Amino acid sequence: MTAAPRTTAAQAAPVRAFPASRGSMRMTSPGEPGGGGSGSEVRPALQDTTVARSARVHDWLLGGVENYAPDRAAGAALVEVVPGARQLAHSGRAFLRRAVGLLAGEAGIGQFLDLGCGLPVLDGNVHEVSQAACPGTRVVYVDVDPVVLAHAFTTLDDNADTLIVGGDIRHPGAIREAIGGFFDWDRPVAVLMANVLDCLPADGADDPDGPAGVVRDWAAVLPSGSPVVIQQMVCADAGVRETVTAVMTGATGGRWGRMATPGDLGRYAAPLHIGPPGLGDVTRWRPDSPAAPGPLCPSGAAAWGVVGRAPGAGSPPGTVGDGGLRSGRGP
């Protein structure tokens, strides 16, 4: 769930790919602690534990243990403003698991690209869910945080169907090039953007570095019919949004926490073909059992998400979001 601070094209960090079966991992990432500038080795010891990091704050929200005092303080500050933040984080993660499982098992999507993947969760990581539903599914994890990449590498061990890419999600062409032949680019690739768009600068729709621009750029480079999953916390209350944004960007050095409105999320998803149930509360999207809507937070915040489809060349409006997940399996 980590995106790099704003850079110009000339300053953009090189994108590097690391097969999970390799014995070491290297990356360059200017502007990130421990990123080096010329292929420095990624080690967990390079963590800066004096400043909260978005991945570790989210780990705390989900009940993980890979977090430090500043991360816990930032998470507690978020919960102070949004009392249901931890439940919303769990609801968002459950939505992602359902989407991945259904896309792999029901739609036969055999390739997943997790942008801003964040730290591994206790259960239900993307490669675990997708490969259980459809053995042989290939998964690429992308993040710019070297600590996240180191944890991913350790967790994956020798999973030959998984690739780790160090890079900035605002450069889809470079990431696609790094993935190369690991994916079959003639078949759909499911792209996951869960809790990562709020790491990007909340600028206008025409800004390529903003969330809308990033979704648009990814939709343009994906194979026709590729599913795109977007999820993040939203709130219609301007006061709550401003407070959350100030607290979280302050705690993380500007790297996370720009809270969006439901309308913003709809704007981000505008390049996609969206079928029913459309954009909304994640608890309503293909629930495992009949369920009431997600808990109403006193702050008015909610976990929202959508599953759409990149149009590509000649792709008709899709139905990926409605339970008719049927476009991904090859002949």
Short mmCIF file of C-alpha atoms in Angstrom, two decimals:
data_model
loop_
_atom_site.label_atom_id
_atom_site.label_comp_id
_atom_site.label_asym_id
_atom_site.label_seq_id
_atom_site.Cartn_x
_atom_site.Cartn_y
_atom_site.Cartn_z
CA MET A 1 0.00 0.00 0.00
CA THR A 2 2.97 2.25 -0.45
CA ALA A 3 3.57 4.69 -3.25
CA ALA A 4 6.64 6.83 -3.67
CA PRO A 5 6.73 10.55 -2.90
CA ARG A 6 6.22 12.71 -5.98
CA THR A 7 9.10 12.57 -8.47
CA THR A 8 9.66 13.84 -11.96
CA ALA A 9 10.05 11.35 -14.77
CA ALA A 10 13.81 11.87 -14.69
CA GLN A 11 13.93 11.20 -10.96
CA ALA A 12 11.72 8.11 -11.05
CA ALA A 13 13.22 5.09 -9.32
CA PRO A 14 14.26 2.22 -11.57
CA VAL A 15 11.82 -0.66 -11.53
CA ARG A 16 13.31 -4.01 -10.53
CA ALA A 17 11.85 -7.53 -10.56
CA PHE A 18 12.87 -10.33 -8.19
CA PRO A 19 11.76 -13.95 -8.67
CA ALA A 20 10.78 -15.44 -5.32
CA SER A 21 13.16 -18.34 -5.96
CA ARG A 22 16.24 -16.10 -5.98
CA GLY A 23 18.51 -16.12 -2.98
CA SER A 24 18.86 -12.35 -2.66
CA MET A 25 16.93 -9.23 -3.53
CA ARG A 26 18.09 -5.83 -4.66
CA MET A 27 16.36 -2.64 -5.64
CA THR A 28 16.96 1.05 -6.05
CA SER A 29 14.44 3.55 -4.75
CA PRO A 30 15.61 7.15 -4.24
CA GLY A 31 13.65 8.96 -1.56
CA GLU A 32 12.80 5.86 0.47
CA PRO A 33 14.76 4.95 3.63
CA GLY A 34 17.19 2.16 2.82
CA GLY A 35 16.49 2.43 -0.87
CA GLY A 36 20.03 3.34 -1.80
CA GLY A 37 20.66 4.57 -5.28
CA SER A 38 22.46 1.80 -7.10
CA GLY A 39 21.09 -1.60 -6.22
CA SER A 40 21.51 -1.65 -2.44
CA GLU A 41 20.51 -4.93 -0.79
CA VAL A 42 17.12 -4.87 0.89
CA ARG A 43 17.22 -6.00 4.51
CA PRO A 44 14.59 -5.62 7.25
CA ALA A 45 17.29 -3.96 9.38
CA LEU A 46 17.06 -0.91 7.11
CA GLN A 47 13.70 0.03 8.61
CA ASP A 48 13.28 3.57 9.85
CA THR A 49 11.25 2.95 13.00
CA THR A 50 11.12 6.61 14.02
CA VAL A 51 8.42 7.56 11.50
CA ALA A 52 5.13 5.79 10.82
CA ARG A 53 4.91 3.95 7.52
CA SER A 54 1.62 3.32 5.77
CA ALA A 55 2.20 -0.43 5.41
CA ARG A 56 2.98 -0.84 9.11
CA VAL A 57 0.02 1.31 10.20
CA HIS A 58 -2.28 -0.86 8.11
CA ASP A 59 -0.63 -3.94 9.59
CA TRP A 60 -1.55 -2.61 13.04
CA LEU A 61 -5.13 -1.92 11.96
CA LEU A 62 -5.41 -5.56 10.86
CA GLY A 63 -3.98 -6.89 14.13
CA GLY A 64 -0.51 -7.68 12.79
CA VAL A 65 2.77 -7.52 14.67
CA GLU A 66 5.09 -5.93 12.08
CA ASN A 67 4.71 -2.41 13.48
CA TYR A 68 6.45 -0.01 15.86
CA ALA A 69 5.48 2.68 18.33
CA PRO A 70 5.08 5.48 15.72
CA ASP A 71 2.89 3.19 13.59
CA ARG A 72 0.71 2.28 16.55
CA ALA A 73 0.45 5.94 17.56
CA ALA A 74 -0.61 6.90 14.03
CA GLY A 75 -3.15 4.08 13.96
CA ALA A 76 -4.53 5.10 17.34
CA ALA A 77 -4.84 8.69 16.11
CA LEU A 78 -6.81 7.44 13.11
CA VAL A 79 -9.09 5.38 15.36
CA GLU A 80 -9.66 8.48 17.48
CA VAL A 81 -11.12 10.25 14.44
CA VAL A 82 -12.66 7.14 12.82
CA PRO A 83 -13.63 4.81 15.69
CA GLY A 84 -14.44 1.96 13.32
CA ALA A 85 -11.19 2.18 11.35
CA ARG A 86 -9.96 -1.27 12.38
CA GLN A 87 -13.24 -2.92 11.38
CA LEU A 88 -13.18 -1.03 8.09
CA ALA A 89 -9.66 -2.33 7.45
CA HIS A 90 -10.83 -5.91 8.07
CA SER A 91 -13.88 -5.39 5.82
CA GLY A 92 -11.65 -4.06 3.06
CA ARG A 93 -9.32 -7.03 3.35
CA ALA A 94 -12.23 -9.48 3.28
CA PHE A 95 -13.52 -7.80 0.11
CA LEU A 96 -10.11 -8.21 -1.51
CA ARG A 97 -10.01 -11.91 -0.59
CA ARG A 98 -13.48 -12.46 -2.07
CA ALA A 99 -12.64 -10.58 -5.25
CA VAL A 100 -9.39 -12.48 -5.77
CA GLY A 101 -10.97 -15.85 -5.01
CA LEU A 102 -13.87 -15.28 -7.39
CA LEU A 103 -11.73 -13.84 -10.16
CA ALA A 104 -9.35 -16.80 -9.97
CA GLY A 105 -11.82 -19.58 -9.27
CA GLU A 106 -14.94 -18.44 -11.13
CA ALA A 107 -13.61 -16.22 -13.91
CA GLY A 108 -10.44 -18.22 -14.43
CA ILE A 109 -8.16 -15.19 -14.21
CA GLY A 110 -4.68 -16.68 -13.95
CA GLN A 111 -2.61 -13.51 -13.47
CA PHE A 112 -2.79 -11.02 -10.59
CA LEU A 113 -0.89 -7.76 -10.15
CA ASP A 114 -1.04 -6.37 -6.59
CA LEU A 115 -0.05 -2.69 -6.69
CA GLY A 116 1.16 -1.25 -3.39
CA CYS A 117 0.87 -4.69 -1.84
CA GLY A 118 1.89 -3.70 1.70
CA LEU A 119 3.04 -6.16 4.34
CA PRO A 120 1.90 -9.79 4.24
CA VAL A 121 -1.25 -10.50 6.24
CA LEU A 122 -1.75 -13.32 8.73
CA ASP A 123 -3.93 -15.22 6.26
CA GLY A 124 -5.41 -14.68 2.84
CA ASN A 125 -2.51 -13.15 0.93
CA VAL A 126 -3.21 -12.73 -2.78
CA HIS A 127 -1.00 -15.61 -3.90
CA GLU A 128 -2.53 -17.92 -1.28
CA VAL A 129 -6.13 -17.14 -2.22
CA SER A 130 -5.64 -17.11 -5.98
CA GLN A 131 -3.45 -20.20 -6.15
CA ALA A 132 -5.80 -22.15 -3.88
CA ALA A 133 -8.71 -21.26 -6.18
CA CYS A 134 -6.78 -21.87 -9.39
CA PRO A 135 -3.42 -23.71 -9.08
CA GLY A 136 -0.73 -22.24 -11.28
CA THR A 137 -2.04 -18.69 -11.00
CA ARG A 138 0.79 -16.20 -11.30
CA VAL A 139 1.02 -13.25 -8.91
CA VAL A 140 3.20 -10.13 -9.02
CA TYR A 141 3.57 -8.00 -5.90
CA VAL A 142 4.61 -4.37 -6.44
CA ASP A 143 5.70 -1.87 -3.81
CA VAL A 144 8.19 0.96 -3.51
CA ASP A 145 8.97 0.39 0.18
CA PRO A 146 12.13 -1.77 0.51
CA VAL A 147 10.96 -3.13 3.86
CA VAL A 148 7.70 -4.33 2.31
CA LEU A 149 9.65 -6.01 -0.47
CA ALA A 150 11.97 -7.73 2.00
CA HIS A 151 9.00 -9.10 3.94
CA ALA A 152 7.33 -10.25 0.73
CA PHE A 153 10.47 -12.04 -0.35
CA THR A 154 10.74 -13.83 3.01
CA THR A 155 7.07 -14.82 3.05
CA LEU A 156 7.05 -16.15 -0.50
CA ASP A 157 10.16 -18.30 -0.04
CA ASP A 158 10.39 -20.42 -3.22
CA ASN A 159 6.98 -19.81 -4.79
CA ALA A 160 7.88 -20.10 -8.46
CA ASP A 161 4.55 -18.60 -9.56
CA THR A 162 5.16 -15.32 -7.76
CA LEU A 163 7.30 -12.32 -8.67
CA ILE A 164 8.28 -9.33 -6.54
CA VAL A 165 8.72 -5.96 -8.24
CA GLY A 166 10.18 -2.87 -6.64
CA GLY A 167 8.74 0.17 -8.35
CA ASP A 168 6.41 3.16 -8.36
CA ILE A 169 2.83 2.37 -9.39
CA ARG A 170 2.71 5.69 -11.26
CA HIS A 171 4.89 4.15 -13.98
CA PRO A 172 2.80 1.30 -15.42
CA GLY A 173 4.89 0.99 -18.56
CA ALA A 174 8.08 0.44 -16.57
CA ILE A 175 6.40 -2.07 -14.28
CA ARG A 176 4.95 -3.97 -17.21
CA GLU A 177 8.40 -4.09 -18.79
CA ALA A 178 9.92 -5.41 -15.55
CA ILE A 179 7.28 -8.17 -15.38
CA GLY A 180 8.00 -9.08 -18.98
CA GLY A 181 7.28 -12.65 -19.97
CA PHE A 182 6.30 -13.70 -16.46
CA PHE A 183 2.77 -12.71 -17.53
CA ASP A 184 1.05 -13.60 -20.78
CA TRP A 185 0.03 -10.13 -21.91
CA ASP A 186 -2.42 -11.56 -24.42
CA ARG A 187 -4.64 -12.69 -21.54
CA PRO A 188 -6.40 -10.59 -18.87
CA VAL A 189 -4.40 -9.48 -15.84
CA ALA A 190 -6.32 -8.66 -12.65
CA VAL A 191 -4.95 -5.47 -11.10
CA LEU A 192 -5.49 -4.80 -7.41
CA MET A 193 -5.41 -1.26 -6.01
CA ALA A 194 -6.34 -1.73 -2.36
CA ASN A 195 -5.51 1.09 0.05
CA VAL A 196 -2.91 2.53 -2.29
CA LEU A 197 -4.62 5.39 -4.14
CA ASP A 198 -4.76 7.36 -0.89
CA CYS A 199 -0.94 7.41 -0.98
CA LEU A 200 -1.01 9.52 -4.14
CA PRO A 201 -1.31 13.31 -4.35
CA ALA A 202 -4.98 14.29 -4.37
CA ASP A 203 -4.71 16.50 -7.42
CA GLY A 204 -7.00 17.20 -10.34
CA ALA A 205 -8.28 14.60 -12.77
CA ASP A 206 -5.73 15.68 -15.40
CA ASP A 207 -2.74 15.16 -13.10
CA PRO A 208 -1.00 11.91 -14.16
CA ASP A 209 0.38 11.49 -10.63
CA GLY A 210 -3.06 11.64 -8.99
CA PRO A 211 -5.32 8.64 -8.36
CA ALA A 212 -7.54 9.25 -11.40
CA GLY A 213 -4.53 9.58 -13.68
CA VAL A 214 -2.89 6.43 -12.33
CA VAL A 215 -6.05 4.33 -12.83
CA ARG A 216 -6.45 5.76 -16.32
CA ASP A 217 -2.83 4.98 -17.22
CA TRP A 218 -3.10 1.40 -15.95
CA ALA A 219 -6.38 0.83 -17.80
CA ALA A 220 -4.64 1.92 -20.99
CA VAL A 221 -1.78 -0.61 -20.77
CA LEU A 222 -3.74 -3.67 -19.62
CA PRO A 223 -4.97 -6.45 -21.91
CA SER A 224 -8.58 -6.05 -22.98
CA GLY A 225 -11.04 -7.19 -20.33
CA SER A 226 -8.58 -7.14 -17.44
CA PRO A 227 -10.36 -6.83 -14.07
CA VAL A 228 -9.38 -3.86 -11.89
CA VAL A 229 -10.17 -3.93 -8.17
CA ILE A 230 -10.16 -0.63 -6.24
CA GLN A 231 -10.73 -0.32 -2.50
CA GLN A 232 -10.15 2.35 0.13
CA MET A 233 -11.75 4.19 3.03
CA VAL A 234 -14.01 7.11 2.09
CA CYS A 235 -16.06 9.71 3.90
CA ALA A 236 -18.53 12.36 2.76
CA ASP A 237 -17.89 14.57 5.81
CA ALA A 238 -15.35 17.24 4.83
CA GLY A 239 -14.31 17.85 8.43
CA VAL A 240 -13.52 14.18 9.03
CA ARG A 241 -11.62 13.94 5.74
CA GLU A 242 -9.54 16.99 6.51
CA THR A 243 -8.72 15.75 10.00
CA VAL A 244 -7.80 12.23 8.84
CA THR A 245 -5.69 13.59 5.99
CA ALA A 246 -3.84 15.99 8.30
CA VAL A 247 -3.23 13.34 10.97
CA MET A 248 -2.11 10.56 8.63
CA THR A 249 -0.02 12.57 6.19
CA GLY A 250 1.65 14.26 9.15
CA ALA A 251 2.43 10.95 10.84
CA THR A 252 3.80 9.30 7.69
CA GLY A 253 5.73 12.22 6.23
CA GLY A 254 3.12 12.81 3.55
CA ARG A 255 3.15 9.25 2.23
CA TRP A 256 -0.34 8.11 3.22
CA GLY A 257 -3.79 9.13 4.33
CA ARG A 258 -5.42 11.42 1.79
CA MET A 259 -9.03 10.49 2.45
CA ALA A 260 -11.39 10.55 -0.53
CA THR A 261 -15.11 11.08 -0.95
CA PRO A 262 -17.35 8.40 -2.48
CA GLY A 263 -17.55 10.68 -5.52
CA ASP A 264 -13.76 10.79 -5.77
CA LEU A 265 -13.65 7.00 -5.90
CA GLY A 266 -16.23 7.03 -8.67
CA ARG A 267 -14.08 9.50 -10.60
CA TYR A 268 -11.01 7.29 -10.17
CA ALA A 269 -12.93 4.32 -11.59
CA ALA A 270 -14.33 6.31 -14.54
CA PRO A 271 -12.03 4.68 -17.16
CA LEU A 272 -13.35 1.21 -16.26
CA HIS A 273 -16.45 -0.65 -17.40
CA ILE A 274 -18.45 -1.24 -14.22
CA GLY A 275 -21.26 -3.76 -13.87
CA PRO A 276 -23.62 -4.21 -10.93
CA PRO A 277 -23.43 -3.93 -7.99
CA GLY A 278 -21.12 -1.08 -8.93
CA LEU A 279 -19.22 1.11 -6.51
CA GLY A 280 -20.20 0.99 -2.85
CA ASP A 281 -19.81 -0.56 0.59
CA VAL A 282 -17.44 -3.51 0.27
CA THR A 283 -19.62 -5.69 2.50
CA ARG A 284 -22.28 -5.72 -0.25
CA TRP A 285 -19.97 -7.10 -2.94
CA ARG A 286 -20.54 -10.86 -3.27
CA PRO A 287 -20.69 -11.53 0.50
CA ASP A 288 -19.87 -15.05 1.66
CA SER A 289 -23.30 -15.16 3.29
CA PRO A 290 -26.33 -12.84 3.37
CA ALA A 291 -25.18 -9.92 5.45
CA ALA A 292 -26.29 -6.52 6.58
CA PRO A 293 -24.33 -3.51 5.32
CA GLY A 294 -21.04 -2.81 7.04
CA PRO A 295 -21.06 -1.14 10.44
CA LEU A 296 -21.91 2.54 10.34
CA CYS A 297 -19.01 4.47 11.83
CA PRO A 298 -19.95 7.49 13.93
CA SER A 299 -17.61 9.51 11.72
CA GLY A 300 -19.48 8.50 8.56
CA ALA A 301 -16.40 6.77 7.12
CA ALA A 302 -16.84 3.54 5.19
CA ALA A 303 -14.80 1.00 3.26
CA TRP A 304 -15.80 1.28 -0.38
CA GLY A 305 -14.69 -0.70 -3.37
CA VAL A 306 -15.42 -1.65 -6.95
CA VAL A 307 -14.51 -4.36 -9.43
CA GLY A 308 -14.41 -3.09 -12.98
CA ARG A 309 -12.81 -4.00 -16.25
CA ALA A 310 -10.22 -2.24 -18.37
CA PRO A 311 -11.85 -1.58 -21.74
CA GLY A 312 -8.91 -2.30 -24.02
CA ALA A 313 -9.38 -2.46 -27.75
CA GLY A 314 -12.92 -3.34 -28.73
CA SER A 315 -13.95 -4.52 -25.28
CA PRO A 316 -17.70 -4.16 -24.63
CA PRO A 317 -19.03 -2.95 -21.28
CA GLY A 318 -18.12 -5.62 -18.76
CA THR A 319 -19.97 -7.52 -16.09
CA VAL A 320 -16.99 -8.34 -13.94
CA GLY A 321 -18.57 -6.66 -10.94
CA ASP A 322 -21.87 -8.52 -10.94
CA GLY A 323 -21.11 -12.15 -10.27
CA GLY A 324 -21.02 -12.99 -13.98
CA LEU A 325 -17.24 -13.22 -13.78
CA ARG A 326 -16.73 -15.01 -17.03
CA SER A 327 -14.20 -13.37 -19.31
CA GLY A 328 -10.81 -14.53 -18.09
CA ARG A 329 -10.42 -18.24 -18.78
CA GLY A 330 -8.67 -19.19 -21.96
CA PRO A 331 -10.16 -21.62 -24.47
#
